[in-house]
Amino acid sequence: MLGEYTDRPGPRLRASAVRVVAVFGSVLNPVTERDRRRRRVVALCAPFAILVAIAGAYPLLEVVRISVSAEQYRSVGFSLAAYETLFTDPYYREVAFNSLWLAGGTALASVGVAVPVAHALEKYDLPGEDVLVTLVSFPISLPGIVAAFMILVLLGNNGLVTNLFAMLTGRAATDLAIAVSASGLFVAFCYSMIPRATLILRGTYSEVDHAAEEAAQSLGATPWQTFRHVTFPQIRPGITGALILTFRTGLAIFGTLIVIQTVLVWTLQISRELATGYNIQVAGAMATVYFLFTFAFTAFGLRYTDAEVGL
Amino acid sequence: MTVAPSRRFGRELVTVILFLTVAFLIAPVLLTFVGSFAGEWSGVFPSEFVTLRNWREVLGLAETIGSQRSMGWDSLLSVGGYTLAVPSELLFSIGLALGGVFINLVVGVPIAYAVARYDFRWDEWVSAISVLPLVPGVILGVAFLRAYPDLSGTSFGLIVGYSLLKAPFMVMAVRSEFESMPLQRLEESARSLGASWPRTFFTVIVPNARSGIVSGAIICWTLAAAEFNFSYIVWAKGTQPLALFLQRHISNSSFTRAAAAVSMFFCIIVAVTVLLQQVGSRGFDPRG
């Protein structure tokens, strides 16, 4: 009765309004088991929905609104001046480019390291495996600023690796220190991302079919052939998922950049817009572009690849 | 007959990569901890052991030249002339993170159950939204400044922000626990014994998922206690969250003192992880 199709907009609108009211009615005052079930789902999702609405959706809408405002401090009128600046000024194009190559490069490098690490942890019987898992997971709880400090400890002027190389080559440590450079930043990003990628890939590895691998081995396949043709197709969803996640993580990194300020990326530029003259329009426009880009990228990644949804 | 290189070296190579990665991740952590007890650190390794000066300075127990750099102390309670004082940044961050975890429990456990137990329209969307971080801290910080200019820098604003940023980790941990449980059977047996649905949820389902809930709480707490990006954007005045305190030391202090500040943070992470694991394995266990 309610789903009845009609060409005229009036009754169709009324029919859908009736249907919405009927759903609300069934949630508030359930009659059938199906209604009660629906009420449970609504009740279970409600706290999360409230948090997302108050702390996520509304503030983001306010940011979108100010980014097209005609005045600096109030949301009035409509102006695309901030977006015009973003898309025409070569300065912002370079900032966007920096963000993309840094996040993309470190995502590839981190997942490239995480595959053998997860492979060794899940496939081999290593002594002290639990300890190794704990050690690899520990940096997940370290914020970006601490990751940056770790890189200073390794590659800075006083750094361990720097001084080892200085001793071996006889050159001055200050010439070899790369912590405060683009490559140092690259390593710092990997420090944050390798543990996360490993976590995802270990989950994928735990579902791999061992029987097929053993069959391949007993038919004479080398370990590499087994990995390439049997294991790899099974872990591919995990690899795609890990790439999507680490790329998103890479774009969002900010603390690391506050300590090692050598490459100007999108997030750092947003904070600079606010710090110098509280340019909330441009900061808002940058936040909007960022949000739309990551949303589209993630939706695309999940829709058109076999990636597993995960953190 | 030649042996394929992957049969000869493959396993060794992969194992070497694993150990190199562990060394890369953990060596600086250990070196920092050791360095925090050193008086001087200008060569490969720190020297002039053992001194507690860095720790005393970081914790605000020793006078420092720029005294605003060390931690302030708040008196918690005074009994008969003795005052129990606590480092204020530390206590502040612990409280903020606990507040965030509390909100995460309230919002995260139910939605994880909805996604794991029921099929409903849009359930794929709900599950994707609940486990993917919605926005990064910097963007959320800008949004909070704009939408709640008076509230964003307060403790309440920080707690709400942390809870939204870290909610996906709670949902992930709890959901994977729910997915490993026979939910339908549990629910149906409890209900056939006469329990109402809310009673079933709170007294049967949730206690059975405690290990997932505890590990979710551990992850959320450590991540919220160390949250930097959002705090950096919205924080305005008063006691600093721990991550800002760390950043101030990393950027401004001597290397050994920064090492002490970072090591103090390592100690907190390790202590809380061990503590909550103990609670998770003993405190809630009806059989234990």
mmCIF file with all atom_site columns, N, CA and C in Angstrom, chain B residues 102-159:
data_model
loop_
_atom_site.group_PDB
_atom_site.id
_atom_site.type_symbol
_atom_site.label_atom_id
_atom_site.label_alt_id
_atom_site.label_comp_id
_atom_site.label_asym_id
_atom_site.label_entity_id
_atom_site.label_seq_id
_atom_site.pdbx_PDB_ins_code
_atom_site.Cartn_x
_atom_site.Cartn_y
_atom_site.Cartn_z
_atom_site.occupancy
_atom_site.B_iso_or_equiv
_atom_site.pdbx_formal_charge
_atom_site.auth_seq_id
_atom_site.auth_comp_id
_atom_site.auth_asym_id
_atom_site.auth_atom_id
_atom_site.pdbx_PDB_model_num
ATOM 1   N N  . PHE B 1 102 ? 35.539 6.771  28.489 1.00 0.00 ? 102 PHE B N  1
ATOM 2   C CA . PHE B 1 102 ? 34.169 6.575  28.984 1.00 0.00 ? 102 PHE B CA 1
ATOM 3   C C  . PHE B 1 102 ? 33.155 6.819  27.866 1.00 0.00 ? 102 PHE B C  1
ATOM 4   N N  . ILE B 1 103 ? 33.294 7.930  27.143 1.00 0.00 ? 103 ILE B N  1
ATOM 5   C CA . ILE B 1 103 ? 32.376 8.206  26.029 1.00 0.00 ? 103 ILE B CA 1
ATOM 6   C C  . ILE B 1 103 ? 32.500 7.123  24.963 1.00 0.00 ? 103 ILE B C  1
ATOM 7   N N  . ASN B 1 104 ? 33.733 6.679  24.708 1.00 0.00 ? 104 ASN B N  1
ATOM 8   C CA . ASN B 1 104 ? 33.933 5.628  23.706 1.00 0.00 ? 104 ASN B CA 1
ATOM 9   C C  . ASN B 1 104 ? 33.206 4.347  24.083 1.00 0.00 ? 104 ASN B C  1
ATOM 10  N N  . LEU B 1 105 ? 33.209 4.016  25.376 1.00 0.00 ? 105 LEU B N  1
ATOM 11  C CA . LEU B 1 105 ? 32.507 2.810  25.811 1.00 0.00 ? 105 LEU B CA 1
ATOM 12  C C  . LEU B 1 105 ? 31.009 2.961  25.558 1.00 0.00 ? 105 LEU B C  1
ATOM 13  N N  . VAL B 1 106 ? 30.474 4.135  25.918 1.00 0.00 ? 106 VAL B N  1
ATOM 14  C CA . VAL B 1 106 ? 29.027 4.350  25.782 1.00 0.00 ? 106 VAL B CA 1
ATOM 15  C C  . VAL B 1 106 ? 28.597 4.310  24.319 1.00 0.00 ? 106 VAL B C  1
ATOM 16  N N  . VAL B 1 107 ? 29.396 4.887  23.422 1.00 0.00 ? 107 VAL B N  1
ATOM 17  C CA . VAL B 1 107 ? 28.974 4.922  22.013 1.00 0.00 ? 107 VAL B CA 1
ATOM 18  C C  . VAL B 1 107 ? 29.485 3.719  21.227 1.00 0.00 ? 107 VAL B C  1
ATOM 19  N N  . GLY B 1 108 ? 30.650 3.192  21.618 1.00 0.00 ? 108 GLY B N  1
ATOM 20  C CA . GLY B 1 108 ? 31.299 2.183  20.780 1.00 0.00 ? 108 GLY B CA 1
ATOM 21  C C  . GLY B 1 108 ? 30.754 0.780  20.953 1.00 0.00 ? 108 GLY B C  1
ATOM 22  N N  . VAL B 1 109 ? 30.487 0.369  22.209 1.00 0.00 ? 109 VAL B N  1
ATOM 23  C CA . VAL B 1 109 ? 30.038 -1.005 22.443 1.00 0.00 ? 109 VAL B CA 1
ATOM 24  C C  . VAL B 1 109 ? 28.686 -1.271 21.776 1.00 0.00 ? 109 VAL B C  1
ATOM 25  N N  . PRO B 1 110 ? 27.678 -0.390 21.954 1.00 0.00 ? 110 PRO B N  1
ATOM 26  C CA . PRO B 1 110 ? 26.381 -0.682 21.305 1.00 0.00 ? 110 PRO B CA 1
ATOM 27  C C  . PRO B 1 110 ? 26.471 -0.777 19.786 1.00 0.00 ? 110 PRO B C  1
ATOM 28  N N  . ILE B 1 111 ? 27.191 0.156  19.157 1.00 0.00 ? 111 ILE B N  1
ATOM 29  C CA . ILE B 1 111 ? 27.195 0.136  17.687 1.00 0.00 ? 111 ILE B CA 1
ATOM 30  C C  . ILE B 1 111 ? 27.986 -1.073 17.187 1.00 0.00 ? 111 ILE B C  1
ATOM 31  N N  . ALA B 1 112 ? 28.997 -1.486 17.933 1.00 0.00 ? 112 ALA B N  1
ATOM 32  C CA . ALA B 1 112 ? 29.733 -2.687 17.541 1.00 0.00 ? 112 ALA B CA 1
ATOM 33  C C  . ALA B 1 112 ? 28.800 -3.895 17.591 1.00 0.00 ? 112 ALA B C  1
ATOM 34  N N  . TYR B 1 113 ? 27.945 -3.929 18.616 1.00 0.00 ? 113 TYR B N  1
ATOM 35  C CA . TYR B 1 113 ? 26.992 -5.037 18.722 1.00 0.00 ? 113 TYR B CA 1
ATOM 36  C C  . TYR B 1 113 ? 25.982 -4.997 17.580 1.00 0.00 ? 113 TYR B C  1
ATOM 37  N N  . ALA B 1 114 ? 25.475 -3.804 17.265 1.00 0.00 ? 114 ALA B N  1
ATOM 38  C CA . ALA B 1 114 ? 24.497 -3.679 16.173 1.00 0.00 ? 114 ALA B CA 1
ATOM 39  C C  . ALA B 1 114 ? 25.083 -4.214 14.873 1.00 0.00 ? 114 ALA B C  1
ATOM 40  N N  . VAL B 1 115 ? 26.327 -3.846 14.590 1.00 0.00 ? 115 VAL B N  1
ATOM 41  C CA . VAL B 1 115 ? 26.938 -4.261 13.323 1.00 0.00 ? 115 VAL B CA 1
ATOM 42  C C  . VAL B 1 115 ? 27.253 -5.755 13.322 1.00 0.00 ? 115 VAL B C  1
ATOM 43  N N  . ALA B 1 116 ? 27.697 -6.261 14.479 1.00 0.00 ? 116 ALA B N  1
ATOM 44  C CA . ALA B 1 116 ? 28.091 -7.673 14.525 1.00 0.00 ? 116 ALA B CA 1
ATOM 45  C C  . ALA B 1 116 ? 26.880 -8.600 14.569 1.00 0.00 ? 116 ALA B C  1
ATOM 46  N N  . ARG B 1 117 ? 25.786 -8.166 15.188 1.00 0.00 ? 117 ARG B N  1
ATOM 47  C CA . ARG B 1 117 ? 24.672 -9.077 15.445 1.00 0.00 ? 117 ARG B CA 1
ATOM 48  C C  . ARG B 1 117 ? 23.578 -8.987 14.390 1.00 0.00 ? 117 ARG B C  1
ATOM 49  N N  . TYR B 1 118 ? 23.241 -7.787 13.933 1.00 0.00 ? 118 TYR B N  1
ATOM 50  C CA . TYR B 1 118 ? 22.055 -7.620 13.098 1.00 0.00 ? 118 TYR B CA 1
ATOM 51  C C  . TYR B 1 118 ? 22.395 -7.310 11.653 1.00 0.00 ? 118 TYR B C  1
ATOM 52  N N  . ASP B 1 119 ? 21.518 -7.777 10.753 1.00 0.00 ? 119 ASP B N  1
ATOM 53  C CA . ASP B 1 119 ? 21.560 -7.317 9.362  1.00 0.00 ? 119 ASP B CA 1
ATOM 54  C C  . ASP B 1 119 ? 20.479 -6.269 9.217  1.00 0.00 ? 119 ASP B C  1
ATOM 55  N N  . PHE B 1 120 ? 20.829 -5.116 8.720  1.00 0.00 ? 120 PHE B N  1
ATOM 56  C CA . PHE B 1 120 ? 19.800 -4.106 8.493  1.00 0.00 ? 120 PHE B CA 1
ATOM 57  C C  . PHE B 1 120 ? 20.199 -3.256 7.300  1.00 0.00 ? 120 PHE B C  1
ATOM 58  N N  . ARG B 1 121 ? 19.239 -2.471 6.839  1.00 0.00 ? 121 ARG B N  1
ATOM 59  C CA . ARG B 1 121 ? 19.521 -1.634 5.693  1.00 0.00 ? 121 ARG B CA 1
ATOM 60  C C  . ARG B 1 121 ? 20.650 -0.665 6.058  1.00 0.00 ? 121 ARG B C  1
ATOM 61  N N  . TRP B 1 122 ? 21.555 -0.365 5.153  1.00 0.00 ? 122 TRP B N  1
ATOM 62  C CA . TRP B 1 122 ? 22.714 0.508  5.385  1.00 0.00 ? 122 TRP B CA 1
ATOM 63  C C  . TRP B 1 122 ? 23.724 -0.090 6.356  1.00 0.00 ? 122 TRP B C  1
ATOM 64  N N  . ASP B 1 123 ? 23.655 -1.365 6.695  1.00 0.00 ? 123 ASP B N  1
ATOM 65  C CA . ASP B 1 123 ? 24.599 -1.838 7.710  1.00 0.00 ? 123 ASP B CA 1
ATOM 66  C C  . ASP B 1 123 ? 26.050 -1.757 7.256  1.00 0.00 ? 123 ASP B C  1
ATOM 67  N N  . GLU B 1 124 ? 26.280 -1.889 5.933  1.00 0.00 ? 124 GLU B N  1
ATOM 68  C CA . GLU B 1 124 ? 27.662 -1.757 5.464  1.00 0.00 ? 124 GLU B CA 1
ATOM 69  C C  . GLU B 1 124 ? 28.185 -0.342 5.677  1.00 0.00 ? 124 GLU B C  1
ATOM 70  N N  . TRP B 1 125 ? 27.280 0.624  5.431  1.00 0.00 ? 125 TRP B N  1
ATOM 71  C CA . TRP B 1 125 ? 27.679 2.026  5.627  1.00 0.00 ? 125 TRP B CA 1
ATOM 72  C C  . TRP B 1 125 ? 27.948 2.305  7.093  1.00 0.00 ? 125 TRP B C  1
ATOM 73  N N  . VAL B 1 126 ? 27.036 1.824  7.941  1.00 0.00 ? 126 VAL B N  1
ATOM 74  C CA . VAL B 1 126 ? 27.216 2.052  9.379  1.00 0.00 ? 126 VAL B CA 1
ATOM 75  C C  . VAL B 1 126 ? 28.534 1.449  9.829  1.00 0.00 ? 126 VAL B C  1
ATOM 76  N N  . SER B 1 127 ? 28.838 0.226  9.337  1.00 0.00 ? 127 SER B N  1
ATOM 77  C CA . SER B 1 127 ? 30.079 -0.394 9.794  1.00 0.00 ? 127 SER B CA 1
ATOM 78  C C  . SER B 1 127 ? 31.291 0.368  9.263  1.00 0.00 ? 127 SER B C  1
ATOM 79  N N  . ALA B 1 128 ? 31.223 0.833  8.005  1.00 0.00 ? 128 ALA B N  1
ATOM 80  C CA . ALA B 1 128 ? 32.368 1.587  7.465  1.00 0.00 ? 128 ALA B CA 1
ATOM 81  C C  . ALA B 1 128 ? 32.575 2.885  8.229  1.00 0.00 ? 128 ALA B C  1
ATOM 82  N N  . ILE B 1 129 ? 31.467 3.611  8.495  1.00 0.00 ? 129 ILE B N  1
ATOM 83  C CA . ILE B 1 129 ? 31.604 4.895  9.195  1.00 0.00 ? 129 ILE B CA 1
ATOM 84  C C  . ILE B 1 129 ? 32.123 4.697  10.608 1.00 0.00 ? 129 ILE B C  1
ATOM 85  N N  . SER B 1 130 ? 31.687 3.587  11.256 1.00 0.00 ? 130 SER B N  1
ATOM 86  C CA . SER B 1 130 ? 32.076 3.416  12.656 1.00 0.00 ? 130 SER B CA 1
ATOM 87  C C  . SER B 1 130 ? 33.525 2.969  12.820 1.00 0.00 ? 130 SER B C  1
ATOM 88  N N  . VAL B 1 131 ? 34.118 2.345  11.794 1.00 0.00 ? 131 VAL B N  1
ATOM 89  C CA . VAL B 1 131 ? 35.511 1.917  11.986 1.00 0.00 ? 131 VAL B CA 1
ATOM 90  C C  . VAL B 1 131 ? 36.530 2.768  11.244 1.00 0.00 ? 131 VAL B C  1
ATOM 91  N N  . LEU B 1 132 ? 36.085 3.679  10.391 1.00 0.00 ? 132 LEU B N  1
ATOM 92  C CA . LEU B 1 132 ? 37.055 4.532  9.703  1.00 0.00 ? 132 LEU B CA 1
ATOM 93  C C  . LEU B 1 132 ? 37.151 5.865  10.426 1.00 0.00 ? 132 LEU B C  1
ATOM 94  N N  . PRO B 1 133 ? 38.367 6.318  10.704 1.00 0.00 ? 133 PRO B N  1
ATOM 95  C CA . PRO B 1 133 ? 38.495 7.633  11.323 1.00 0.00 ? 133 PRO B CA 1
ATOM 96  C C  . PRO B 1 133 ? 37.848 8.678  10.415 1.00 0.00 ? 133 PRO B C  1
ATOM 97  N N  . LEU B 1 134 ? 36.883 9.395  10.970 1.00 0.00 ? 134 LEU B N  1
ATOM 98  C CA . LEU B 1 134 ? 36.087 10.333 10.168 1.00 0.00 ? 134 LEU B CA 1
ATOM 99  C C  . LEU B 1 134 ? 36.941 11.486 9.650  1.00 0.00 ? 134 LEU B C  1
ATOM 100 N N  . VAL B 1 135 ? 37.609 12.158 10.563 1.00 0.00 ? 135 VAL B N  1
ATOM 101 C CA . VAL B 1 135 ? 38.456 13.290 10.185 1.00 0.00 ? 135 VAL B CA 1
ATOM 102 C C  . VAL B 1 135 ? 39.739 13.233 10.992 1.00 0.00 ? 135 VAL B C  1
ATOM 103 N N  . PRO B 1 136 ? 40.839 13.754 10.450 1.00 0.00 ? 136 PRO B N  1
ATOM 104 C CA . PRO B 1 136 ? 42.060 13.823 11.252 1.00 0.00 ? 136 PRO B CA 1
ATOM 105 C C  . PRO B 1 136 ? 41.959 14.925 12.301 1.00 0.00 ? 136 PRO B C  1
ATOM 106 N N  . GLY B 1 137 ? 42.834 14.830 13.309 1.00 0.00 ? 137 GLY B N  1
ATOM 107 C CA . GLY B 1 137 ? 42.785 15.754 14.432 1.00 0.00 ? 137 GLY B CA 1
ATOM 108 C C  . GLY B 1 137 ? 42.867 17.226 14.042 1.00 0.00 ? 137 GLY B C  1
ATOM 109 N N  . VAL B 1 138 ? 43.719 17.539 13.053 1.00 0.00 ? 138 VAL B N  1
ATOM 110 C CA . VAL B 1 138 ? 43.883 18.941 12.674 1.00 0.00 ? 138 VAL B CA 1
ATOM 111 C C  . VAL B 1 138 ? 42.572 19.512 12.139 1.00 0.00 ? 138 VAL B C  1
ATOM 112 N N  . ILE B 1 139 ? 41.923 18.746 11.257 1.00 0.00 ? 139 ILE B N  1
ATOM 113 C CA . ILE B 1 139 ? 40.666 19.218 10.662 1.00 0.00 ? 139 ILE B CA 1
ATOM 114 C C  . ILE B 1 139 ? 39.598 19.352 11.745 1.00 0.00 ? 139 ILE B C  1
ATOM 115 N N  . LEU B 1 140 ? 39.526 18.347 12.633 1.00 0.00 ? 140 LEU B N  1
ATOM 116 C CA . LEU B 1 140 ? 38.529 18.413 13.693 1.00 0.00 ? 140 LEU B CA 1
ATOM 117 C C  . LEU B 1 140 ? 38.807 19.611 14.602 1.00 0.00 ? 140 LEU B C  1
ATOM 118 N N  . GLY B 1 141 ? 40.086 19.892 14.838 1.00 0.00 ? 141 GLY B N  1
ATOM 119 C CA . GLY B 1 141 ? 40.443 21.044 15.660 1.00 0.00 ? 141 GLY B CA 1
ATOM 120 C C  . GLY B 1 141 ? 39.930 22.338 15.045 1.00 0.00 ? 141 GLY B C  1
ATOM 121 N N  . VAL B 1 142 ? 40.161 22.520 13.748 1.00 0.00 ? 142 VAL B N  1
ATOM 122 C CA . VAL B 1 142 ? 39.670 23.719 13.062 1.00 0.00 ? 142 VAL B CA 1
ATOM 123 C C  . VAL B 1 142 ? 38.153 23.785 13.173 1.00 0.00 ? 142 VAL B C  1
ATOM 124 N N  . ALA B 1 143 ? 37.489 22.630 12.989 1.00 0.00 ? 143 ALA B N  1
ATOM 125 C CA . ALA B 1 143 ? 36.034 22.597 13.036 1.00 0.00 ? 143 ALA B CA 1
ATOM 126 C C  . ALA B 1 143 ? 35.527 22.953 14.430 1.00 0.00 ? 143 ALA B C  1
ATOM 127 N N  . PHE B 1 144 ? 36.205 22.452 15.477 1.00 0.00 ? 144 PHE B N  1
ATOM 128 C CA . PHE B 1 144 ? 35.781 22.775 16.846 1.00 0.00 ? 144 PHE B CA 1
ATOM 129 C C  . PHE B 1 144 ? 35.973 24.254 17.139 1.00 0.00 ? 144 PHE B C  1
ATOM 130 N N  . LEU B 1 145 ? 37.096 24.805 16.697 1.00 0.00 ? 145 LEU B N  1
ATOM 131 C CA . LEU B 1 145 ? 37.341 26.236 16.923 1.00 0.00 ? 145 LEU B CA 1
ATOM 132 C C  . LEU B 1 145 ? 36.221 27.062 16.320 1.00 0.00 ? 145 LEU B C  1
ATOM 133 N N  . ARG B 1 146 ? 35.759 26.641 15.151 1.00 0.00 ? 146 ARG B N  1
ATOM 134 C CA . ARG B 1 146 ? 34.745 27.394 14.443 1.00 0.00 ? 146 ARG B CA 1
ATOM 135 C C  . ARG B 1 146 ? 33.358 27.187 15.064 1.00 0.00 ? 146 ARG B C  1
ATOM 136 N N  . ALA B 1 147 ? 33.005 25.920 15.371 1.00 0.00 ? 147 ALA B N  1
ATOM 137 C CA . ALA B 1 147 ? 31.635 25.623 15.802 1.00 0.00 ? 147 ALA B CA 1
ATOM 138 C C  . ALA B 1 147 ? 31.423 25.919 17.283 1.00 0.00 ? 147 ALA B C  1
ATOM 139 N N  . TYR B 1 148 ? 32.448 25.638 18.110 1.00 0.00 ? 148 TYR B N  1
ATOM 140 C CA . TYR B 1 148 ? 32.287 25.858 19.555 1.00 0.00 ? 148 TYR B CA 1
ATOM 141 C C  . TYR B 1 148 ? 33.451 26.701 20.060 1.00 0.00 ? 148 TYR B C  1
ATOM 142 N N  . PRO B 1 149 ? 33.475 27.999 19.708 1.00 0.00 ? 149 PRO B N  1
ATOM 143 C CA . PRO B 1 149 ? 34.648 28.808 20.047 1.00 0.00 ? 149 PRO B CA 1
ATOM 144 C C  . PRO B 1 149 ? 34.923 28.874 21.550 1.00 0.00 ? 149 PRO B C  1
ATOM 145 N N  . ASP B 1 150 ? 33.869 28.857 22.377 1.00 0.00 ? 150 ASP B N  1
ATOM 146 C CA . ASP B 1 150 ? 34.107 28.969 23.819 1.00 0.00 ? 150 ASP B CA 1
ATOM 147 C C  . ASP B 1 150 ? 34.434 27.632 24.449 1.00 0.00 ? 150 ASP B C  1
ATOM 148 N N  . LEU B 1 151 ? 33.888 26.565 23.871 1.00 0.00 ? 151 LEU B N  1
ATOM 149 C CA . LEU B 1 151 ? 33.989 25.251 24.494 1.00 0.00 ? 151 LEU B CA 1
ATOM 150 C C  . LEU B 1 151 ? 35.224 24.479 24.045 1.00 0.00 ? 151 LEU B C  1
ATOM 151 N N  . SER B 1 152 ? 35.759 24.814 22.837 1.00 0.00 ? 152 SER B N  1
ATOM 152 C CA . SER B 1 152 ? 36.734 23.914 22.223 1.00 0.00 ? 152 SER B CA 1
ATOM 153 C C  . SER B 1 152 ? 37.999 23.738 23.051 1.00 0.00 ? 152 SER B C  1
ATOM 154 N N  . GLY B 1 153 ? 38.475 24.807 23.710 1.00 0.00 ? 153 GLY B N  1
ATOM 155 C CA . GLY B 1 153 ? 39.723 24.693 24.446 1.00 0.00 ? 153 GLY B CA 1
ATOM 156 C C  . GLY B 1 153 ? 39.572 24.137 25.848 1.00 0.00 ? 153 GLY B C  1
ATOM 157 N N  . THR B 1 154 ? 38.337 23.930 26.299 1.00 0.00 ? 154 THR B N  1
ATOM 158 C CA . THR B 1 154 ? 38.126 23.445 27.663 1.00 0.00 ? 154 THR B CA 1
ATOM 159 C C  . THR B 1 154 ? 38.333 21.938 27.750 1.00 0.00 ? 154 THR B C  1
ATOM 160 N N  . SER B 1 155 ? 38.364 21.433 28.994 1.00 0.00 ? 155 SER B N  1
ATOM 161 C CA . SER B 1 155 ? 38.535 19.990 29.187 1.00 0.00 ? 155 SER B CA 1
ATOM 162 C C  . SER B 1 155 ? 37.421 19.228 28.494 1.00 0.00 ? 155 SER B C  1
ATOM 163 N N  . PHE B 1 156 ? 36.199 19.764 28.614 1.00 0.00 ? 156 PHE B N  1
ATOM 164 C CA . PHE B 1 156 ? 35.066 19.072 28.026 1.00 0.00 ? 156 PHE B CA 1
ATOM 165 C C  . PHE B 1 156 ? 35.217 18.974 26.506 1.00 0.00 ? 156 PHE B C  1
ATOM 166 N N  . GLY B 1 157 ? 35.629 20.076 25.892 1.00 0.00 ? 157 GLY B N  1
ATOM 167 C CA . GLY B 1 157 ? 35.835 20.072 24.448 1.00 0.00 ? 157 GLY B CA 1
ATOM 168 C C  . GLY B 1 157 ? 36.893 19.055 24.048 1.00 0.00 ? 157 GLY B C  1
ATOM 169 N N  . LEU B 1 158 ? 37.994 19.013 24.836 1.00 0.00 ? 158 LEU B N  1
ATOM 170 C CA . LEU B 1 158 ? 39.069 18.060 24.524 1.00 0.00 ? 158 LEU B CA 1
ATOM 171 C C  . LEU B 1 158 ? 38.567 16.628 24.658 1.00 0.00 ? 158 LEU B C  1
ATOM 172 N N  . ILE B 1 159 ? 37.786 16.353 25.712 1.00 0.00 ? 159 ILE B N  1
ATOM 173 C CA . ILE B 1 159 ? 37.292 14.988 25.923 1.00 0.00 ? 159 ILE B CA 1
ATOM 174 C C  . ILE B 1 159 ? 36.399 14.558 24.761 1.00 0.00 ? 159 ILE B C  1
#
